[in-house]
Amino acid sequence: MTTKNAIVIGGGIAGCSTAYALAQRGVKVTLLERNVQIADEASGNPLAMLYPRLNSSDTATEFALAAYVHSLRLYRSLGLPAADFDCCGMLQLGFNPKESARIRKVAAQGHADSIVQYADRIQASELAGIDIEHDALHFPDAAWVNPQQLCRRLTRHENITVATHANVLGILNINGRFEVACEHDRLYRADIVVIANANNARQLYPELPLCIQAVRGQVSLVSTTGASRPLQKIVCSDGYLSPAAYHRHAEQLHCLGATFSNIDASENTQGELSVENQDHLANLEKLHHISGSLHAALKDNIIDGRVSLRCAAMDYWPLAGQLLDAGKLKHAPPRANADVSALPWVNGLYMNIAHGSKGFTTAPLCADLIACMALNLALPVPDALAGRLNPNRFQLRQMGLKRLAKMLPA
C-alpha cells in the first residue's frame, strides 16, 4: 500500500498536534504556516496551562477529562526539559458561592485521586506554598508548558516537513487528490488536508457556516515578590496565576491571565493587536479573586504582556472531524431521516479548530481523532462524543438536520 501524505494548514497547537498524530501513524506530512515560525499567534503565549474544567457528569465533562488525560500522556512522552514543561499541579478555588458549589459537586463524583482531590483551605495552602483563602479542587498532574517549545518538539519528526511563510490561498480537490495553493506560486499536493488555522479557516472554506468567533486574550507578565515567590501550584479562580516559571532574560516571572473578549471580524488581524492597560487591570481583578494578599503584593508588578486572538465556536465545542461538501449539501438537502452515509462527505478533508482558551488541553485529542478517521482506525473516543465535535454541525442545524449534526461519517 502506498504511504499516504497529508497537508496540515496552520502551525499552532491544533496544526502541530495534528501533524504529529498523522506522522506517528506513518503519514508524510507537510505543515504550512503563514508566519516566520510556528506557534506565533494564539499558540505563542509565554506559558500554556493544561487542566480540565469539570462540571456535572455530562458529555462536556467526559470530553474535558478525556482531552486532559490524552494531552498529559502525550506531553509526558515527548521528553520535554523541566524548563519547558512541569506537572506542578493546579488548585481551582471555590472563590464564590457558585464555584464553591461546583467544586463540591465535582469532588463528590468519585474521580480518581490522580485526577482530582478536594482540599480545604489549610490543605490548599500547604500544597500551594502560600496562604490560600478558599477550599479548592486539586489537580495533582495539571501542568504548564512552553507553547513554542512544545510545538517545535511535535514537529521535529522524521515524517513532518515544516514550510513557513506559506500563506494558503485555496484548496482544490482534483479527482480525489488535493492541491493547496500558496502565495508566490507555491503548490502542494496531498491525499489528506487538515484545516487547522483557527479564525482563518473561514477564508479557506467560506461555503460552510462555521459560527466561530475571534476572541481577544491578554496575558500579563508579573515580576515576583517575597510573598509570591514560594508559589508551587497554578492557582485558578476566573483567571489563573502560574508559579514564577517563565524565564525572560535573567528574571523569573508569573503569568497572570487571561482576558476573554469577543471582537468584530473586521479586527481579526493578528498584526493590529496591542497590549492594553485595561486588560492588565482585568487580570488583576481575577488575581484579587484568587488572593487579596497576592493582589496587594503584585498589583504594581506587571512588567509586560502578550495578546492574541483565539478561535471559539458559538457553542464552545471544537470543530474537529471530516468535512462535507457544503455546496452539494445545499443543492440537494437530505431528508431528516437520511442515513449519515448519504451525506456528501469529502474524502480526505478535515478540520481542527475552535479550541478557545483550552487548545493545549483539547487540540491533541482532536488531532488523534482526525488521524484515526483519515486512516480508518478505531477512534480514541466514543462515537457519540466525537459526533459533538462534527465541524459541519452548524450548517446541518440550520437545515433542520439536528440528528445528523451529531453523527460521524459511516
Short mmCIF file of C-alpha atoms in Angstrom, two decimals:
data_model
loop_
_atom_site.label_atom_id
_atom_site.label_comp_id
_atom_site.label_asym_id
_atom_site.label_seq_id
_atom_site.Cartn_x
_atom_site.Cartn_y
_atom_site.Cartn_z
CA MET A 1 0.00 0.00 0.00
CA THR A 2 1.33 3.46 -0.95
CA THR A 3 2.12 5.66 2.05
CA LYS A 4 -0.40 8.48 2.31
CA ASN A 5 0.72 12.06 2.54
CA ALA A 6 -1.01 14.99 4.15
CA ILE A 7 -1.01 18.77 4.31
CA VAL A 8 -1.86 20.47 7.58
CA ILE A 9 -2.66 24.17 7.33
CA GLY A 10 -1.74 26.14 10.44
CA GLY A 11 1.23 25.90 12.80
CA GLY A 12 -0.43 26.41 16.19
CA ILE A 13 -1.11 23.65 18.68
CA ALA A 14 -4.02 22.28 16.61
CA GLY A 15 -1.91 22.03 13.46
CA CYS A 16 1.25 20.78 15.16
CA SER A 17 -0.56 18.10 17.16
CA THR A 18 -2.47 17.02 14.04
CA ALA A 19 0.75 16.76 12.04
CA TYR A 20 2.28 14.71 14.86
CA ALA A 21 -0.72 12.38 15.15
CA LEU A 22 -0.58 11.65 11.41
CA ALA A 23 3.21 11.35 11.34
CA GLN A 24 3.17 8.88 14.23
CA ARG A 25 0.94 6.67 12.07
CA GLY A 26 3.32 6.72 9.12
CA VAL A 27 1.84 9.59 7.10
CA LYS A 28 4.24 12.02 5.41
CA VAL A 29 3.07 15.49 6.49
CA THR A 30 3.76 18.98 5.18
CA LEU A 31 2.81 21.63 7.74
CA LEU A 32 2.06 25.03 6.21
CA GLU A 33 2.44 28.08 8.45
CA ARG A 34 1.94 31.61 7.16
CA ASN A 35 4.23 33.26 9.72
CA VAL A 36 8.01 33.18 10.06
CA GLN A 37 7.77 30.44 12.72
CA ILE A 38 5.24 28.02 14.15
CA ALA A 39 3.26 28.84 17.31
CA ASP A 40 3.43 32.54 16.52
CA GLU A 41 -0.17 33.57 17.16
CA ALA A 42 -2.65 32.28 19.79
CA SER A 43 -0.33 29.32 20.50
CA GLY A 44 2.61 31.61 21.22
CA ASN A 45 1.84 32.76 24.76
CA PRO A 46 4.65 32.63 27.33
CA LEU A 47 3.12 29.62 29.09
CA ALA A 48 0.03 27.49 28.44
CA MET A 49 -1.93 25.77 31.19
CA LEU A 50 -3.02 22.13 30.92
CA TYR A 51 -6.05 21.31 33.08
CA PRO A 52 -9.71 20.29 32.75
CA ARG A 53 -12.72 22.26 33.92
CA LEU A 54 -15.24 19.77 35.24
CA ASN A 55 -18.91 20.31 35.96
CA SER A 56 -21.73 17.82 36.25
CA SER A 57 -21.41 14.30 34.86
CA ASP A 58 -22.23 15.25 31.27
CA THR A 59 -20.70 14.98 27.82
CA ALA A 60 -18.70 18.19 28.27
CA THR A 61 -17.06 16.80 31.40
CA GLU A 62 -16.41 13.48 29.64
CA PHE A 63 -14.68 15.33 26.81
CA ALA A 64 -12.71 17.60 29.16
CA LEU A 65 -11.40 14.60 31.10
CA ALA A 66 -10.56 12.56 28.01
CA ALA A 67 -8.72 15.50 26.44
CA TYR A 68 -6.81 16.29 29.64
CA VAL A 69 -5.63 12.70 30.17
CA HIS A 70 -4.69 12.35 26.49
CA SER A 71 -2.68 15.60 26.34
CA LEU A 72 -0.95 14.89 29.63
CA ARG A 73 0.14 11.48 28.37
CA LEU A 74 1.33 12.94 25.06
CA TYR A 75 3.35 15.78 26.58
CA ARG A 76 4.98 13.46 29.07
CA SER A 77 6.03 11.15 26.24
CA LEU A 78 7.91 13.90 24.41
CA GLY A 79 10.81 14.23 26.85
CA LEU A 80 10.47 17.99 27.21
CA PRO A 81 13.02 19.54 29.60
CA ALA A 82 11.86 20.76 33.01
CA ALA A 83 12.31 24.37 31.86
CA ASP A 84 9.57 23.82 29.24
CA PHE A 85 7.07 21.52 30.97
CA ASP A 86 6.12 20.90 34.58
CA CYS A 87 3.26 18.88 36.07
CA CYS A 88 3.23 21.15 39.11
CA GLY A 89 -0.50 20.73 39.78
CA MET A 90 -3.35 23.22 39.94
CA LEU A 91 -5.78 24.48 42.55
CA GLN A 92 -9.23 25.55 41.30
CA LEU A 93 -10.68 27.72 44.03
CA GLY A 94 -14.22 27.89 45.34
CA PHE A 95 -13.84 31.67 45.34
CA ASN A 96 -17.57 32.49 45.26
CA PRO A 97 -20.76 30.60 46.19
CA LYS A 98 -21.29 29.29 42.66
CA GLU A 99 -17.75 27.96 42.36
CA SER A 100 -17.81 26.57 45.87
CA ALA A 101 -20.92 24.54 44.98
CA ARG A 102 -19.31 23.39 41.71
CA ILE A 103 -16.12 22.12 43.28
CA ARG A 104 -18.05 20.24 45.96
CA LYS A 105 -20.21 18.65 43.29
CA VAL A 106 -17.16 17.60 41.27
CA ALA A 107 -15.45 16.24 44.38
CA ALA A 108 -18.49 14.03 45.03
CA GLN A 109 -18.36 12.44 41.54
CA GLY A 110 -15.83 9.80 42.54
CA HIS A 111 -12.93 10.73 40.24
CA ALA A 112 -9.63 9.00 40.88
CA ASP A 113 -7.27 10.84 43.24
CA SER A 114 -4.76 11.00 40.38
CA ILE A 115 -7.26 13.21 38.54
CA VAL A 116 -8.66 15.47 41.26
CA GLN A 117 -8.90 15.74 45.05
CA TYR A 118 -10.81 18.10 47.33
CA ALA A 119 -8.60 20.31 49.52
CA ASP A 120 -9.80 22.56 52.30
CA ARG A 121 -8.12 25.95 52.61
CA ILE A 122 -5.48 24.63 55.04
CA GLN A 123 -4.59 21.74 52.74
CA ALA A 124 -4.68 24.06 49.73
CA SER A 125 -2.27 26.45 51.45
CA GLU A 126 0.15 23.61 52.22
CA LEU A 127 0.01 22.42 48.62
CA ALA A 128 0.44 25.90 47.13
CA GLY A 129 3.25 27.05 49.42
CA ILE A 130 1.37 30.27 50.14
CA ASP A 131 -1.77 31.21 52.06
CA ILE A 132 -4.93 30.20 50.16
CA GLU A 133 -8.21 31.73 51.29
CA HIS A 134 -10.65 29.17 49.83
CA ASP A 135 -11.28 25.44 49.59
CA ALA A 136 -10.21 24.07 46.21
CA LEU A 137 -10.08 21.23 43.76
CA HIS A 138 -6.51 19.96 43.47
CA PHE A 139 -5.49 18.53 40.09
CA PRO A 140 -2.13 16.98 41.06
CA ASP A 141 -0.93 16.42 37.49
CA ALA A 142 -2.12 19.69 35.92
CA ALA A 143 0.74 21.39 34.15
CA TRP A 144 2.19 24.39 32.44
CA VAL A 145 4.07 24.10 29.17
CA ASN A 146 6.11 26.41 26.95
CA PRO A 147 3.93 26.53 23.80
CA GLN A 148 6.61 27.30 21.25
CA GLN A 149 8.98 24.65 22.54
CA LEU A 150 6.14 22.12 22.61
CA CYS A 151 5.14 22.85 19.02
CA ARG A 152 8.76 22.65 17.87
CA ARG A 153 9.12 19.30 19.58
CA LEU A 154 5.93 17.96 17.99
CA THR A 155 7.09 18.93 14.51
CA ARG A 156 10.62 17.60 14.96
CA HIS A 157 9.50 14.29 13.49
CA GLU A 158 11.06 12.46 10.58
CA ASN A 159 7.70 12.38 8.77
CA ILE A 160 7.00 16.14 9.13
CA THR A 161 8.26 18.94 6.91
CA VAL A 162 7.50 22.49 8.06
CA ALA A 163 7.06 25.23 5.46
CA THR A 164 6.88 28.75 6.88
CA HIS A 165 5.90 31.95 5.04
CA ALA A 166 3.28 29.69 3.42
CA ASN A 167 0.12 31.77 3.20
CA VAL A 168 -2.54 29.45 1.78
CA LEU A 169 -4.81 30.93 -0.88
CA GLY A 170 -7.08 27.99 -1.63
CA ILE A 171 -7.70 24.25 -1.74
CA LEU A 172 -8.71 22.33 -4.87
CA ASN A 173 -9.98 18.76 -4.94
CA ILE A 174 -8.90 17.24 -8.24
CA ASN A 175 -10.09 13.68 -8.76
CA GLY A 176 -9.82 12.83 -5.09
CA ARG A 177 -6.42 14.43 -4.56
CA PHE A 178 -5.88 17.90 -3.16
CA GLU A 179 -3.88 20.84 -4.42
CA VAL A 180 -3.13 23.59 -1.92
CA ALA A 181 -2.02 26.87 -3.46
CA CYS A 182 0.09 29.38 -1.52
CA GLU A 183 1.40 32.83 -2.33
CA HIS A 184 4.43 33.14 -4.60
CA ASP A 185 3.19 30.28 -6.82
CA ARG A 186 3.92 27.58 -4.25
CA LEU A 187 1.77 24.48 -4.80
CA TYR A 188 1.47 21.42 -2.58
CA ARG A 189 -0.36 18.15 -3.29
CA ALA A 190 -1.63 15.51 -0.88
CA ASP A 191 -4.21 12.80 -0.23
CA ILE A 192 -5.28 14.37 3.08
CA VAL A 193 -5.76 18.02 4.02
CA VAL A 194 -6.47 19.27 7.54
CA ILE A 195 -7.54 22.88 8.01
CA ALA A 196 -6.15 23.93 11.40
CA ASN A 197 -5.65 27.68 11.01
CA ALA A 198 -8.22 28.89 13.56
CA ASN A 199 -10.17 32.00 12.54
CA ASN A 200 -8.64 31.99 9.06
CA ALA A 201 -10.43 28.73 8.25
CA ARG A 202 -13.37 30.87 7.13
CA GLN A 203 -11.38 32.09 4.15
CA LEU A 204 -10.44 28.58 3.06
CA TYR A 205 -13.94 27.12 3.27
CA PRO A 206 -16.34 30.11 3.02
CA GLU A 207 -19.32 27.98 1.91
CA LEU A 208 -19.55 26.28 5.30
CA PRO A 209 -21.06 28.26 8.19
CA LEU A 210 -18.56 27.63 10.98
CA CYS A 211 -20.13 30.00 13.53
CA ILE A 212 -16.75 30.85 15.02
CA GLN A 213 -15.73 33.99 16.85
CA ALA A 214 -12.36 35.67 17.23
CA VAL A 215 -11.66 36.13 20.93
CA ARG A 216 -9.04 38.54 22.20
CA GLY A 217 -6.98 37.20 25.09
CA GLN A 218 -4.30 39.04 27.02
CA VAL A 219 -1.82 37.52 29.48
CA SER A 220 0.07 39.70 31.95
CA LEU A 221 3.70 39.04 32.94
CA VAL A 222 4.32 39.77 36.61
CA SER A 223 7.59 40.06 38.49
CA THR A 224 7.82 38.18 41.77
CA THR A 225 7.84 39.37 45.36
CA GLY A 226 8.78 37.63 48.56
CA ALA A 227 5.08 36.86 49.03
CA SER A 228 4.61 35.26 45.61
CA ARG A 229 7.94 33.51 45.03
CA PRO A 230 7.07 30.41 47.13
CA LEU A 231 4.01 29.61 44.94
CA GLN A 232 4.29 25.97 43.82
CA LYS A 233 0.94 25.42 42.06
CA ILE A 234 -1.07 27.06 39.31
CA VAL A 235 -3.93 28.76 41.16
CA CYS A 236 -7.19 29.38 39.36
CA SER A 237 -10.33 31.44 40.03
CA ASP A 238 -11.95 33.01 36.96
CA GLY A 239 -8.36 33.54 35.88
CA TYR A 240 -5.05 31.88 36.74
CA LEU A 241 -1.69 32.70 38.28
CA SER A 242 1.25 30.45 37.44
CA PRO A 243 4.31 29.84 39.58
CA ALA A 244 7.26 32.02 38.62
CA ALA A 245 8.12 29.60 35.82
CA TYR A 246 8.51 31.88 32.80
CA HIS A 247 12.13 32.87 32.22
CA ARG A 248 12.87 36.10 30.40
CA HIS A 249 16.44 37.29 30.40
CA ALA A 250 17.61 36.69 33.97
CA GLU A 251 14.17 37.12 35.53
CA GLN A 252 11.57 34.54 36.53
CA LEU A 253 8.00 35.77 36.03
CA HIS A 254 4.46 34.76 36.90
CA CYS A 255 1.90 34.52 34.10
CA LEU A 256 -1.46 36.03 35.04
CA GLY A 257 -4.45 35.65 32.80
CA ALA A 258 -6.34 35.76 30.86
CA THR A 259 -8.91 38.08 29.37
CA PHE A 260 -11.59 36.70 27.05
CA SER A 261 -13.23 39.35 24.84
CA ASN A 262 -15.15 38.75 21.63
CA ILE A 263 -14.13 41.10 18.83
CA ASP A 264 -15.55 42.12 15.47
CA ALA A 265 -14.49 40.11 12.44
CA SER A 266 -13.04 43.33 10.97
CA GLU A 267 -10.50 43.40 13.85
CA ASN A 268 -9.38 39.84 13.16
CA THR A 269 -5.84 40.71 12.13
CA GLN A 270 -3.10 39.50 14.42
CA GLY A 271 -0.75 42.31 13.46
CA GLU A 272 -3.12 45.00 14.73
CA LEU A 273 -3.19 43.71 18.30
CA SER A 274 -1.57 45.62 21.13
CA VAL A 275 -1.30 45.10 24.87
CA GLU A 276 -3.85 47.25 26.70
CA ASN A 277 -3.73 48.53 30.26
CA GLN A 278 -7.44 47.87 30.79
CA ASP A 279 -6.78 44.17 30.18
CA HIS A 280 -3.96 44.21 32.72
CA LEU A 281 -6.48 45.69 35.18
CA ALA A 282 -8.98 42.95 34.30
CA ASN A 283 -6.33 40.32 35.01
CA LEU A 284 -5.52 41.97 38.32
CA GLU A 285 -9.20 41.73 39.25
CA LYS A 286 -9.01 37.98 38.60
CA LEU A 287 -5.93 37.89 40.84
CA HIS A 288 -7.95 39.60 43.57
CA HIS A 289 -10.43 36.68 43.33
CA ILE A 290 -7.50 34.30 43.86
CA SER A 291 -5.98 36.10 46.82
CA GLY A 292 -6.38 39.55 48.31
CA SER A 293 -2.88 39.41 49.77
CA LEU A 294 -1.30 38.34 46.46
CA HIS A 295 -3.20 41.11 44.70
CA ALA A 296 -1.77 43.64 47.14
CA ALA A 297 1.73 42.23 46.68
CA LEU A 298 1.66 42.05 42.86
CA LYS A 299 -0.66 44.84 41.69
CA ASP A 300 2.25 47.13 40.78
CA ASN A 301 4.46 44.38 39.35
CA ILE A 302 3.08 43.88 35.84
CA ILE A 303 6.01 44.49 33.52
CA ASP A 304 4.66 43.30 30.16
CA GLY A 305 2.00 41.18 28.47
CA ARG A 306 1.03 39.36 25.33
CA VAL A 307 -2.20 39.49 23.39
CA SER A 308 -3.52 37.14 20.71
CA LEU A 309 -6.73 36.05 19.05
CA ARG A 310 -8.22 32.72 19.98
CA CYS A 311 -10.87 30.98 17.93
CA ALA A 312 -14.06 29.76 19.61
CA ALA A 313 -17.30 28.29 18.28
CA MET A 314 -20.64 29.68 19.35
CA ASP A 315 -21.40 26.52 21.35
CA TYR A 316 -17.86 26.38 22.83
CA TRP A 317 -17.10 22.94 21.38
CA PRO A 318 -14.15 22.48 19.00
CA LEU A 319 -14.79 21.84 15.30
CA ALA A 320 -12.93 18.61 14.60
CA GLY A 321 -13.57 15.91 12.02
CA GLN A 322 -14.32 15.26 8.38
CA LEU A 323 -15.89 17.96 6.24
CA LEU A 324 -18.92 17.84 3.97
CA ASP A 325 -19.19 19.37 0.52
CA ALA A 326 -21.21 22.39 1.63
CA GLY A 327 -22.25 23.28 -1.91
CA LYS A 328 -23.63 19.82 -2.68
CA LEU A 329 -25.38 19.71 0.68
CA LYS A 330 -27.23 22.96 -0.03
CA HIS A 331 -28.03 21.99 -3.60
CA ALA A 332 -29.52 18.61 -2.64
CA PRO A 333 -30.65 18.76 1.01
CA PRO A 334 -31.14 15.31 2.55
CA ARG A 335 -34.25 14.22 4.42
CA ALA A 336 -34.18 14.47 8.21
CA ASN A 337 -34.22 10.65 8.45
CA ALA A 338 -31.47 10.17 5.84
CA ASP A 339 -28.58 7.84 6.59
CA VAL A 340 -25.42 9.73 7.53
CA SER A 341 -23.51 7.85 4.80
CA ALA A 342 -25.73 9.54 2.20
CA LEU A 343 -24.30 12.96 3.03
CA PRO A 344 -21.71 14.41 0.60
CA TRP A 345 -18.59 13.78 2.68
CA VAL A 346 -15.31 14.98 1.16
CA ASN A 347 -12.86 12.11 1.42
CA GLY A 348 -9.58 13.30 2.89
CA LEU A 349 -10.67 16.80 4.00
CA TYR A 350 -10.74 17.55 7.74
CA MET A 351 -10.80 20.44 10.19
CA ASN A 352 -9.34 21.00 13.68
CA ILE A 353 -10.15 24.48 15.01
CA ALA A 354 -12.12 26.45 17.64
CA HIS A 355 -10.44 25.36 20.85
CA GLY A 356 -10.90 28.72 22.54
CA SER A 357 -8.65 29.10 25.57
CA LYS A 358 -8.30 25.32 26.03
CA GLY A 359 -6.29 24.42 22.94
CA PHE A 360 -3.34 22.84 24.73
CA THR A 361 -5.77 20.57 26.53
CA THR A 362 -8.24 19.74 23.74
CA ALA A 363 -6.40 20.01 20.40
CA PRO A 364 -4.23 16.86 20.72
CA LEU A 365 -7.21 14.56 21.31
CA CYS A 366 -8.99 16.10 18.32
CA ALA A 367 -5.80 15.58 16.33
CA ASP A 368 -5.79 11.89 17.19
CA LEU A 369 -9.47 11.66 16.28
CA ILE A 370 -8.77 13.11 12.83
CA ALA A 371 -5.75 10.86 12.23
CA CYS A 372 -7.84 7.80 13.10
CA MET A 373 -10.68 8.95 10.84
CA ALA A 374 -8.29 9.57 7.95
CA LEU A 375 -6.68 6.14 8.28
CA ASN A 376 -9.83 4.14 9.13
CA LEU A 377 -8.58 3.25 12.60
CA ALA A 378 -10.53 2.82 15.82
CA LEU A 379 -11.49 6.21 17.22
CA PRO A 380 -9.95 7.38 20.52
CA VAL A 381 -13.34 8.45 21.92
CA PRO A 382 -16.91 7.05 21.69
CA ASP A 383 -18.83 7.90 18.53
CA ALA A 384 -21.36 9.97 20.48
CA LEU A 385 -18.61 12.17 21.86
CA ALA A 386 -16.86 12.51 18.50
CA GLY A 387 -20.20 13.46 16.98
CA ARG A 388 -20.41 16.51 19.24
CA LEU A 389 -17.27 17.79 17.51
CA ASN A 390 -18.73 17.48 13.98
CA PRO A 391 -17.37 20.54 12.11
CA ASN A 392 -20.44 20.61 9.86
CA ARG A 393 -22.90 20.81 12.76
CA PHE A 394 -23.91 24.44 12.36
CA GLN A 395 -24.85 24.04 8.70
CA LEU A 396 -26.77 20.84 9.43
CA ARG A 397 -28.61 22.50 12.31
CA GLN A 398 -29.52 25.45 10.13
CA MET A 399 -31.04 22.97 7.67
CA GLY A 400 -33.10 21.36 10.44
CA LEU A 401 -30.95 18.22 10.46
CA LYS A 402 -30.18 18.13 14.18
CA ARG A 403 -29.83 14.36 14.34
CA LEU A 404 -27.25 14.31 11.53
CA ALA A 405 -25.38 17.22 13.13
CA LYS A 406 -24.28 14.86 15.92
CA MET A 407 -23.20 11.98 13.69
CA LEU A 408 -19.99 10.79 12.09
CA PRO A 409 -19.42 9.51 8.56
CA ALA A 410 -20.21 5.80 8.40
#
